[in-house]
């Protein structure tokens, strides 16, 4: 089956986005992408080649090109996201709150601090710690646990904070450790983790 | 005047202001006053968005010590915002594009690749941490770079914006009657820009720049992605400073001392006939 994609009258980066989506959604091996300007033509060509697939460009004349894309069987089914965190199958600690357990707020904070300290002193260490919702307050300026996180980072533990959450609380520019990840990073790290511990 | 390139209106205001003030710094001047120029779809967009844009811009004007004296606004289907900035400079001390001399070294003060990254942002493929880095870079004023340039002394300067590093280097070469060699491996680039260029997330302006300037440009065996970044239109780009060879180390040290950490020596002025050539190695 050939999936046909009409990307005429679309401006950059839409033709690339639509080609990417079509190739993710469909299991077809062949795609015909119709474009009507050289920017779309060259950008789609680059995208397809960067993912390891083959493309033949048919010049239809009059500023119209039909791009015959053949999916490579060896190319990864999933397109790579630049800057995304590679998944490893290791131990992931998924922290969803800035307090450990349910009870007095102050106690919860003390316990979280102790938890992260102890995590640093224990083996095996997690490969990644992901922070979502108000747990991102732990990885940002003013947090009580920055020392523990610094020690964990030094030991090679990767710290990922939810970018949407940092934005929501208006503290994206206060992030002290690791990177701000998107939901793609978070979901993939959970799906491909060897073991997840949720706090 | 620029179109909204990031979603957050406050950041957009800051970027547009930094972009607008930059011309004054590129000439070695001191910005004094500014007027807002606004195109806004008042029927379809909440006026609070405009308020945030103006607040973002004002924050940058305050940082630069500029007084906002007024502005103009029109209704427009798309949000557009910019500033008309006025500054002062002694007529004998204007740094122009025309002073480059053979043997001078070129310093670029900010990494390039903002056009490709904002295209990736439009495609919703830009990770949040890279966006943060991008916004920080585009909101950064060129004031410190300008101070360093004036303290050490430069032969020529321009700011790198829509015509890309190559296009603005071309203008400098043409105005000076020289040619310029750019060492592609030494040009500061946002690392992700190369990756996104490889994926075809490239703005239309890059293709226009490439087509327009290609006849003036000789390149070695440079890959397509690197060339795309060199031709990538910049928003609120850095200064391209042309400095006498013997002052290069002092200029770089002064830039770094003032916190312009990513500044790097990436080219030199050479002789060629005809003049106005760009050699990319």
Short mmCIF file of C-alpha atoms in Angstrom, two decimals:
data_model
loop_
_atom_site.label_atom_id
_atom_site.label_comp_id
_atom_site.label_asym_id
_atom_site.label_seq_id
_atom_site.Cartn_x
_atom_site.Cartn_y
_atom_site.Cartn_z
CA UNK A 1 0.00 0.00 0.00
CA UNK A 2 1.12 3.52 -0.72
CA UNK A 3 0.08 6.33 1.58
CA UNK A 4 -0.49 9.52 -0.35
CA UNK A 5 0.14 12.82 1.32
CA UNK A 6 -0.77 16.18 -0.20
CA UNK A 7 1.49 18.84 1.28
CA UNK A 8 0.77 21.49 -1.34
CA UNK A 9 0.09 25.01 -0.08
CA UNK A 10 1.72 24.11 3.22
CA UNK A 11 4.51 26.23 4.59
CA UNK A 12 7.52 25.05 6.52
CA UNK A 13 7.63 23.14 8.86
CA UNK A 14 4.20 21.59 8.18
CA UNK A 15 5.23 19.26 5.33
CA UNK A 16 7.93 17.73 7.55
CA UNK A 17 5.56 17.46 10.50
CA UNK A 18 2.86 15.82 8.37
CA UNK A 19 5.30 13.39 6.75
CA UNK A 20 6.65 12.45 10.18
CA UNK A 21 3.14 11.89 11.55
CA UNK A 22 2.05 9.85 8.54
CA UNK A 23 5.10 7.60 8.79
CA UNK A 24 4.53 7.07 12.50
CA UNK A 25 0.82 6.32 12.10
CA UNK A 26 0.86 4.09 9.07
CA UNK A 27 2.62 0.75 8.71
CA UNK A 28 2.87 1.21 4.93
CA UNK A 29 6.27 0.89 3.34
CA UNK A 30 5.71 3.47 0.64
CA UNK A 31 4.63 7.10 0.86
CA UNK A 32 4.05 9.62 -1.89
CA UNK A 33 4.43 13.18 -0.66
CA UNK A 34 3.29 15.93 -3.02
CA UNK A 35 4.94 19.32 -2.49
CA UNK A 36 4.80 22.59 -4.42
CA UNK A 37 7.94 24.49 -3.43
CA UNK A 38 11.66 23.79 -3.08
CA UNK A 39 11.70 24.56 0.64
CA UNK A 40 9.20 21.77 1.31
CA UNK A 41 10.95 19.50 -1.19
CA UNK A 42 14.38 19.86 0.38
CA UNK A 43 13.14 19.81 3.97
CA UNK A 44 11.08 16.63 3.43
CA UNK A 45 14.03 15.01 1.62
CA UNK A 46 16.33 15.83 4.53
CA UNK A 47 13.85 14.56 7.07
CA UNK A 48 13.26 11.27 5.28
CA UNK A 49 16.98 10.68 4.74
CA UNK A 50 17.80 11.60 8.34
CA UNK A 51 15.50 8.78 9.44
CA UNK A 52 17.32 6.30 7.21
CA UNK A 53 14.62 5.96 4.53
CA UNK A 54 15.01 6.26 0.76
CA UNK A 55 13.45 8.96 -1.36
CA UNK A 56 13.15 9.49 -5.10
CA UNK A 57 12.06 12.91 -6.25
CA UNK A 58 9.87 13.08 -9.34
CA UNK A 59 9.76 16.54 -10.91
CA UNK A 60 6.19 16.95 -12.16
CA UNK A 61 6.96 20.35 -13.70
CA UNK A 62 5.28 23.65 -12.90
CA UNK A 63 6.86 23.76 -9.45
CA UNK A 64 5.36 20.46 -8.34
CA UNK A 65 7.26 17.47 -7.00
CA UNK A 66 6.11 14.01 -6.03
CA UNK A 67 8.45 12.49 -3.47
CA UNK A 68 8.41 8.69 -3.51
CA UNK A 69 9.50 7.57 -0.07
CA UNK A 70 10.38 3.94 0.70
CA UNK A 71 10.56 3.02 4.34
CA UNK A 72 13.79 1.26 5.16
CA UNK A 73 13.23 -1.98 7.05
CA UNK A 74 16.31 -1.40 9.17
CA UNK A 75 15.55 2.22 10.03
CA UNK A 76 14.08 2.67 13.46
CA UNK A 77 10.29 2.61 13.43
CA UNK A 78 10.25 5.45 15.84
CA UNK A 79 11.63 8.74 14.62
CA UNK A 80 14.27 10.20 16.86
CA UNK A 81 13.51 13.31 18.81
CA UNK A 82 16.46 15.62 19.02
CA UNK A 83 17.58 16.30 22.56
CA UNK A 84 15.31 13.65 23.97
CA UNK A 85 16.67 11.42 26.66
CA UNK A 86 17.83 8.02 25.49
CA UNK A 87 16.03 5.17 27.20
CA UNK A 88 18.07 2.49 28.85
CA UNK A 89 16.00 -0.10 30.66
CA UNK A 90 17.51 0.79 34.04
CA UNK A 91 16.01 1.80 37.36
CA UNK A 92 13.86 4.94 37.27
CA UNK A 93 12.61 6.77 40.35
CA UNK A 94 9.46 8.71 39.50
CA UNK A 95 8.79 11.45 42.04
CA UNK A 96 5.34 13.03 41.82
CA UNK A 97 5.26 15.20 44.95
CA UNK A 98 7.61 17.37 46.98
CA UNK A 99 6.68 15.48 50.15
CA UNK A 100 7.21 11.88 51.10
CA UNK A 101 4.00 10.21 52.27
CA UNK A 102 0.71 11.72 53.38
CA UNK A 103 0.59 13.71 56.60
CA UNK A 104 1.98 16.93 58.04
CA UNK A 105 3.51 19.08 55.33
CA UNK A 106 6.67 19.82 57.32
CA UNK A 107 7.25 16.17 58.09
CA UNK A 108 6.70 15.26 54.44
CA UNK A 109 9.43 17.69 53.45
CA UNK A 110 11.87 16.34 56.04
CA UNK A 111 11.18 12.78 54.91
CA UNK A 112 11.74 13.65 51.25
CA UNK A 113 15.08 15.19 52.12
CA UNK A 114 16.06 12.09 54.06
CA UNK A 115 14.85 9.86 51.24
CA UNK A 116 17.00 11.57 48.60
CA UNK A 117 20.01 11.60 50.94
CA UNK A 118 19.65 7.93 51.64
CA UNK A 119 19.11 7.20 47.97
CA UNK A 120 22.48 8.74 47.32
CA UNK A 121 24.15 6.60 49.98
CA UNK A 122 22.55 3.35 48.81
CA UNK A 123 23.20 0.87 46.01
CA UNK A 124 22.19 0.27 43.32
CA UNK A 125 21.69 3.86 42.31
CA UNK A 126 18.89 4.69 39.91
CA UNK A 127 19.81 5.65 36.37
CA UNK A 128 17.25 8.41 36.31
CA UNK A 129 15.07 10.39 38.67
CA UNK A 130 12.10 12.10 37.10
CA UNK A 131 10.21 14.87 38.85
CA UNK A 132 6.65 15.86 37.93
CA UNK A 133 3.96 18.19 39.25
CA UNK A 134 5.04 20.03 42.41
CA UNK A 135 8.02 17.68 42.77
CA UNK A 136 9.77 20.05 40.33
CA UNK A 137 10.09 22.41 43.31
CA UNK A 138 12.76 19.98 44.54
CA UNK A 139 15.03 20.52 41.54
CA UNK A 140 14.77 24.31 41.46
CA UNK A 141 16.26 27.22 43.34
CA UNK A 142 15.26 27.38 47.02
CA UNK A 143 14.86 23.61 47.36
CA UNK A 144 16.11 21.86 50.53
CA UNK A 145 17.49 18.87 48.66
CA UNK A 146 19.87 20.53 46.18
CA UNK A 147 22.91 19.04 47.95
CA UNK A 148 21.59 15.51 47.62
CA UNK A 149 20.71 16.10 43.98
CA UNK A 150 24.17 17.54 43.33
CA UNK A 151 25.72 14.39 44.83
CA UNK A 152 23.43 12.13 42.79
CA UNK A 153 24.24 14.06 39.61
CA UNK A 154 27.95 13.65 40.33
CA UNK A 155 27.41 9.92 40.54
CA UNK A 156 25.93 9.97 37.04
CA UNK A 157 22.27 9.84 37.96
CA UNK A 158 20.24 11.71 35.38
CA UNK A 159 17.73 14.24 36.69
CA UNK A 160 14.72 15.03 34.50
CA UNK A 161 12.15 17.62 35.52
CA UNK A 162 8.81 17.99 33.75
CA UNK A 163 9.04 21.08 31.54
CA UNK A 164 5.30 21.72 31.55
CA UNK A 165 5.31 21.65 35.36
CA UNK A 166 8.27 24.04 35.59
CA UNK A 167 6.45 26.40 33.24
CA UNK A 168 3.20 26.06 35.16
CA UNK A 169 4.84 27.06 38.42
CA UNK A 170 6.86 29.76 36.62
CA UNK A 171 10.21 28.32 37.74
CA UNK A 172 11.68 27.07 34.45
CA UNK A 173 14.52 29.57 34.76
CA UNK A 174 15.22 28.40 38.32
CA UNK A 175 16.05 24.81 37.37
CA UNK A 176 19.31 23.85 39.10
CA UNK A 177 19.93 20.27 37.98
CA UNK A 178 19.48 18.13 34.92
CA UNK A 179 17.18 18.90 32.06
CA UNK A 180 13.58 19.90 31.53
CA UNK A 181 11.94 16.99 29.73
CA UNK A 182 8.74 16.86 27.73
CA UNK A 183 5.98 14.27 28.12
CA UNK A 184 7.56 12.21 25.34
CA UNK A 185 10.70 11.84 27.47
CA UNK A 186 8.71 11.00 30.58
CA UNK A 187 6.44 8.42 28.96
CA UNK A 188 9.27 6.74 27.07
CA UNK A 189 11.46 6.53 30.14
CA UNK A 190 8.63 4.91 32.07
CA UNK A 191 7.74 2.48 29.28
CA UNK A 192 11.30 1.41 28.68
CA UNK A 193 12.55 1.38 32.26
CA UNK A 194 13.67 -1.92 33.74
CA UNK A 195 11.98 -0.97 37.02
CA UNK A 196 10.05 2.11 38.14
CA UNK A 197 9.71 3.26 41.74
CA UNK A 198 6.94 5.82 42.10
CA UNK A 199 6.94 8.15 45.05
CA UNK B 1 9.54 44.35 13.49
CA UNK B 2 9.32 40.58 13.90
CA UNK B 3 6.55 37.98 13.99
CA UNK B 4 5.86 36.06 17.19
CA UNK B 5 8.53 33.36 17.17
CA UNK B 6 7.91 31.98 20.65
CA UNK B 7 4.56 31.27 22.33
CA UNK B 8 5.21 33.16 25.55
CA UNK B 9 4.29 36.83 24.94
CA UNK B 10 6.57 38.24 27.65
CA UNK B 11 9.59 36.41 26.17
CA UNK B 12 8.58 37.54 22.69
CA UNK B 13 8.56 41.17 23.87
CA UNK B 14 12.03 40.76 25.35
CA UNK B 15 13.36 39.14 22.16
CA UNK B 16 11.89 41.83 19.90
CA UNK B 17 13.40 44.54 22.09
CA UNK B 18 16.86 42.93 22.20
CA UNK B 19 16.64 42.51 18.42
CA UNK B 20 15.60 46.14 17.91
CA UNK B 21 18.25 47.68 20.15
CA UNK B 22 21.03 45.59 18.62
CA UNK B 23 21.68 47.88 15.62
CA UNK B 24 22.78 50.68 17.91
CA UNK B 25 25.23 48.41 19.72
CA UNK B 26 26.58 47.14 16.39
CA UNK B 27 27.60 50.72 15.55
CA UNK B 28 29.20 51.26 18.94
CA UNK B 29 26.46 53.68 19.98
CA UNK B 30 24.54 54.29 23.17
CA UNK B 31 20.77 53.70 22.87
CA UNK B 32 18.71 56.54 24.39
CA UNK B 33 15.02 56.33 23.44
CA UNK B 34 12.64 53.82 21.89
CA UNK B 35 9.16 53.73 20.36
CA UNK B 36 7.02 50.59 20.22
CA UNK B 37 5.64 49.49 16.85
CA UNK B 38 2.75 47.06 17.17
CA UNK B 39 0.58 45.06 14.80
CA UNK B 40 -2.11 43.24 16.79
CA UNK B 41 -5.27 41.21 15.95
CA UNK B 42 -7.43 42.95 18.55
CA UNK B 43 -10.65 41.16 17.43
CA UNK B 44 -9.30 37.66 17.90
CA UNK B 45 -6.66 37.94 20.58
CA UNK B 46 -7.03 39.05 24.17
CA UNK B 47 -5.48 42.44 24.82
CA UNK B 48 -3.67 41.01 27.86
CA UNK B 49 -1.31 39.28 25.40
CA UNK B 50 -0.25 42.67 24.05
CA UNK B 51 0.20 43.94 27.57
CA UNK B 52 2.62 41.09 28.31
CA UNK B 53 4.57 41.71 25.08
CA UNK B 54 4.98 45.38 26.01
CA UNK B 55 6.00 44.49 29.56
CA UNK B 56 8.65 42.09 28.27
CA UNK B 57 10.00 44.77 25.95
CA UNK B 58 9.99 47.36 28.72
CA UNK B 59 12.01 45.08 30.96
CA UNK B 60 14.73 44.97 28.29
CA UNK B 61 14.55 48.74 27.72
CA UNK B 62 15.04 49.27 31.45
CA UNK B 63 17.98 46.88 31.46
CA UNK B 64 19.55 48.85 28.59
CA UNK B 65 18.80 52.21 30.23
CA UNK B 66 16.50 53.28 27.38
CA UNK B 67 13.49 55.54 27.82
CA UNK B 68 10.25 54.49 26.13
CA UNK B 69 8.80 57.64 24.56
CA UNK B 70 5.74 56.37 22.70
CA UNK B 71 4.74 54.19 19.82
CA UNK B 72 2.37 53.28 17.02
CA UNK B 73 -0.11 50.46 16.72
CA UNK B 74 -2.22 49.06 13.93
CA UNK B 75 -4.70 46.23 13.72
CA UNK B 76 -3.12 43.27 11.93
CA UNK B 77 -4.09 39.63 11.32
CA UNK B 78 -0.83 38.43 12.83
CA UNK B 79 0.99 39.66 15.94
CA UNK B 80 4.01 41.74 14.99
CA UNK B 81 6.16 43.79 17.26
CA UNK B 82 9.32 45.80 17.08
CA UNK B 83 10.96 48.96 18.31
CA UNK B 84 12.36 52.03 16.68
CA UNK B 85 15.44 52.83 18.75
CA UNK B 86 17.47 56.03 18.71
CA UNK B 87 20.95 56.35 20.11
CA UNK B 88 23.90 58.69 20.16
CA UNK B 89 27.49 58.35 19.09
CA UNK B 90 30.37 60.67 18.29
CA UNK B 91 30.54 60.90 14.48
CA UNK B 92 34.25 60.05 14.48
CA UNK B 93 33.69 56.91 16.50
CA UNK B 94 31.00 55.14 14.50
CA UNK B 95 31.91 51.50 13.91
CA UNK B 96 30.71 50.61 10.42
CA UNK B 97 30.71 47.55 8.20
CA UNK B 98 33.25 49.23 5.95
CA UNK B 99 36.40 49.24 8.07
CA UNK B 100 37.60 45.65 7.75
CA UNK B 101 41.30 45.40 6.84
CA UNK B 102 43.20 42.46 5.40
CA UNK B 103 44.63 40.40 8.26
CA UNK B 104 41.91 41.35 10.76
CA UNK B 105 40.26 38.57 12.73
CA UNK B 106 36.51 38.07 13.07
CA UNK B 107 34.75 37.30 16.33
CA UNK B 108 31.14 36.12 16.58
CA UNK B 109 29.62 36.85 19.99
CA UNK B 110 26.56 34.55 20.06
CA UNK B 111 26.02 31.04 18.68
CA UNK B 112 23.97 30.82 15.48
CA UNK B 113 21.03 28.57 14.64
CA UNK B 114 18.02 30.43 16.09
CA UNK B 115 16.01 30.25 12.83
CA UNK B 116 16.30 26.47 12.67
CA UNK B 117 15.44 26.12 16.36
CA UNK B 118 12.34 28.32 16.09
CA UNK B 119 11.27 26.19 13.11
CA UNK B 120 11.66 23.08 15.28
CA UNK B 121 9.59 24.88 17.91
CA UNK B 122 6.83 25.49 15.36
CA UNK B 123 6.97 21.78 14.53
CA UNK B 124 6.58 21.05 18.28
CA UNK B 125 9.82 19.08 18.28
CA UNK B 126 11.93 21.38 20.44
CA UNK B 127 12.55 19.97 23.94
CA UNK B 128 11.77 22.36 26.80
CA UNK B 129 15.37 22.63 27.96
CA UNK B 130 16.56 23.63 24.49
CA UNK B 131 13.77 26.21 24.25
CA UNK B 132 14.90 27.66 27.54
CA UNK B 133 18.44 28.01 26.22
CA UNK B 134 17.17 29.53 22.97
CA UNK B 135 15.01 32.15 24.71
CA UNK B 136 17.88 33.04 27.06
CA UNK B 137 20.15 33.61 24.09
CA UNK B 138 17.67 35.66 22.04
CA UNK B 139 16.73 37.89 24.99
CA UNK B 140 20.38 38.66 25.74
CA UNK B 141 21.39 42.21 24.85
CA UNK B 142 24.53 42.93 22.84
CA UNK B 143 25.46 45.71 25.28
CA UNK B 144 28.34 43.84 26.91
CA UNK B 145 29.75 42.80 23.55
CA UNK B 146 29.55 46.45 22.46
CA UNK B 147 31.34 47.63 25.62
CA UNK B 148 34.17 45.14 25.02
CA UNK B 149 34.41 46.21 21.39
CA UNK B 150 34.73 49.88 22.36
CA UNK B 151 37.22 49.24 25.15
CA UNK B 152 39.62 47.24 22.97
CA UNK B 153 38.89 48.89 19.62
CA UNK B 154 37.47 47.27 16.47
CA UNK B 155 37.83 48.05 12.77
CA UNK B 156 34.31 47.04 11.76
CA UNK B 157 31.15 45.49 13.19
CA UNK B 158 27.67 44.39 12.22
CA UNK B 159 24.94 42.45 13.98
CA UNK B 160 23.94 39.10 12.54
CA UNK B 161 20.21 38.92 11.89
CA UNK B 162 17.96 37.84 9.02
CA UNK B 163 20.60 37.53 6.30
CA UNK B 164 22.53 34.95 8.35
CA UNK B 165 26.20 34.88 9.27
CA UNK B 166 27.22 34.50 5.63
CA UNK B 167 24.94 37.30 4.39
CA UNK B 168 26.12 39.79 6.99
CA UNK B 169 29.76 38.77 6.45
CA UNK B 170 29.16 39.42 2.73
CA UNK B 171 27.91 42.92 3.51
CA UNK B 172 31.03 43.59 5.56
CA UNK B 173 33.31 42.28 2.81
CA UNK B 174 31.53 44.36 0.15
CA UNK B 175 31.56 47.55 2.20
CA UNK B 176 35.25 47.10 3.07
CA UNK B 177 36.50 46.05 -0.35
CA UNK B 178 37.92 42.84 1.13
CA UNK B 179 36.99 39.19 1.34
CA UNK B 180 36.32 37.08 4.39
CA UNK B 181 37.32 33.56 5.32
CA UNK B 182 34.96 31.76 7.71
CA UNK B 183 36.23 28.67 9.54
CA UNK B 184 33.03 26.62 9.84
CA UNK B 185 34.50 24.49 12.64
CA UNK B 186 35.11 27.53 14.82
CA UNK B 187 31.79 29.32 14.32
CA UNK B 188 29.80 29.10 17.56
CA UNK B 189 26.65 27.11 16.75
CA UNK B 190 23.78 25.94 18.93
CA UNK B 191 24.50 22.17 18.80
CA UNK B 192 20.84 21.20 18.32
CA UNK B 193 20.65 23.44 15.22
CA UNK B 194 22.79 20.96 13.28
CA UNK B 195 20.59 18.07 14.35
CA UNK B 196 17.36 19.84 13.41
CA UNK B 197 18.85 21.02 10.10
CA UNK B 198 19.62 17.37 9.39
CA UNK B 199 15.92 16.60 9.95
CA UNK B 200 14.78 19.27 7.49
CA UNK B 201 13.41 21.71 10.06
CA UNK B 202 14.76 24.66 8.16
CA UNK B 203 13.09 28.04 7.66
CA UNK B 204 12.30 29.35 4.22
CA UNK B 205 14.66 32.29 4.82
CA UNK B 206 17.65 29.93 4.89
CA UNK B 207 16.93 28.84 1.31
CA UNK B 208 16.49 32.47 0.20
CA UNK B 209 19.79 33.48 1.85
CA UNK B 210 21.61 30.55 0.27
CA UNK B 211 20.26 31.24 -3.21
CA UNK B 212 21.00 34.97 -3.00
CA UNK B 213 24.56 34.71 -1.66
CA UNK B 214 25.79 31.47 -3.26
CA UNK B 215 27.48 33.29 -6.20
CA UNK B 216 29.75 35.13 -3.72
CA UNK B 217 30.60 32.10 -1.62
CA UNK B 218 33.33 29.50 -2.17
CA UNK B 219 33.22 26.48 0.09
CA UNK B 220 35.40 23.51 0.79
CA UNK B 221 33.82 20.09 1.33
CA UNK B 222 31.34 21.29 3.96
CA UNK B 223 28.26 19.25 4.76
CA UNK B 224 24.77 20.49 3.94
CA UNK B 225 23.72 20.78 7.61
CA UNK B 226 26.64 23.04 8.55
CA UNK B 227 26.02 25.24 5.51
CA UNK B 228 22.34 25.47 6.47
CA UNK B 229 23.29 26.84 9.89
CA UNK B 230 25.69 29.35 8.30
CA UNK B 231 22.83 30.53 6.05
CA UNK B 232 20.22 30.37 8.85
CA UNK B 233 18.41 33.70 9.47
CA UNK B 234 19.00 34.87 13.04
CA UNK B 235 16.72 36.69 15.43
CA UNK B 236 18.53 38.86 17.96
CA UNK B 237 21.85 37.44 16.82
CA UNK B 238 25.25 38.42 18.12
CA UNK B 239 27.79 40.95 16.92
CA UNK B 240 30.26 40.07 14.20
CA UNK B 241 33.30 42.06 15.31
CA UNK B 242 36.28 42.67 13.06
CA UNK B 243 39.39 43.27 15.15
CA UNK B 244 43.06 43.95 14.27
CA UNK B 245 45.02 40.70 14.60
CA UNK B 246 47.23 41.94 17.44
CA UNK B 247 44.19 42.88 19.52
CA UNK B 248 42.33 39.60 18.97
CA UNK B 249 43.39 37.90 22.20
CA UNK B 250 42.65 41.01 24.25
CA UNK B 251 39.22 41.40 22.62
CA UNK B 252 38.29 37.78 23.26
CA UNK B 253 39.49 38.00 26.86
CA UNK B 254 37.51 41.21 27.39
CA UNK B 255 34.35 39.65 25.93
CA UNK B 256 34.68 36.61 28.17
CA UNK B 257 35.43 38.82 31.18
CA UNK B 258 32.15 40.67 30.55
CA UNK B 259 30.20 37.42 30.42
CA UNK B 260 29.96 37.10 26.63
CA UNK B 261 31.11 33.54 27.14
CA UNK B 262 30.26 32.04 23.79
CA UNK B 263 32.21 34.58 21.73
CA UNK B 264 34.76 32.89 19.48
CA UNK B 265 37.26 33.81 16.79
CA UNK B 266 35.87 32.23 13.63
CA UNK B 267 37.34 33.95 10.63
CA UNK B 268 39.69 36.45 9.10
CA UNK B 269 39.75 39.20 6.51
CA UNK B 270 41.65 38.24 3.38
CA UNK B 271 42.60 39.82 0.12
CA UNK B 272 40.95 38.70 -3.07
CA UNK B 273 40.09 39.95 -6.48
CA UNK B 274 37.30 40.70 -6.97
CA UNK B 275 36.50 41.72 -3.41
CA UNK B 276 33.33 40.75 -1.57
CA UNK B 277 33.96 36.99 -1.57
CA UNK B 278 33.26 34.64 1.32
CA UNK B 279 35.44 31.56 1.62
CA UNK B 280 34.07 28.90 3.95
CA UNK B 281 36.63 26.36 5.11
#
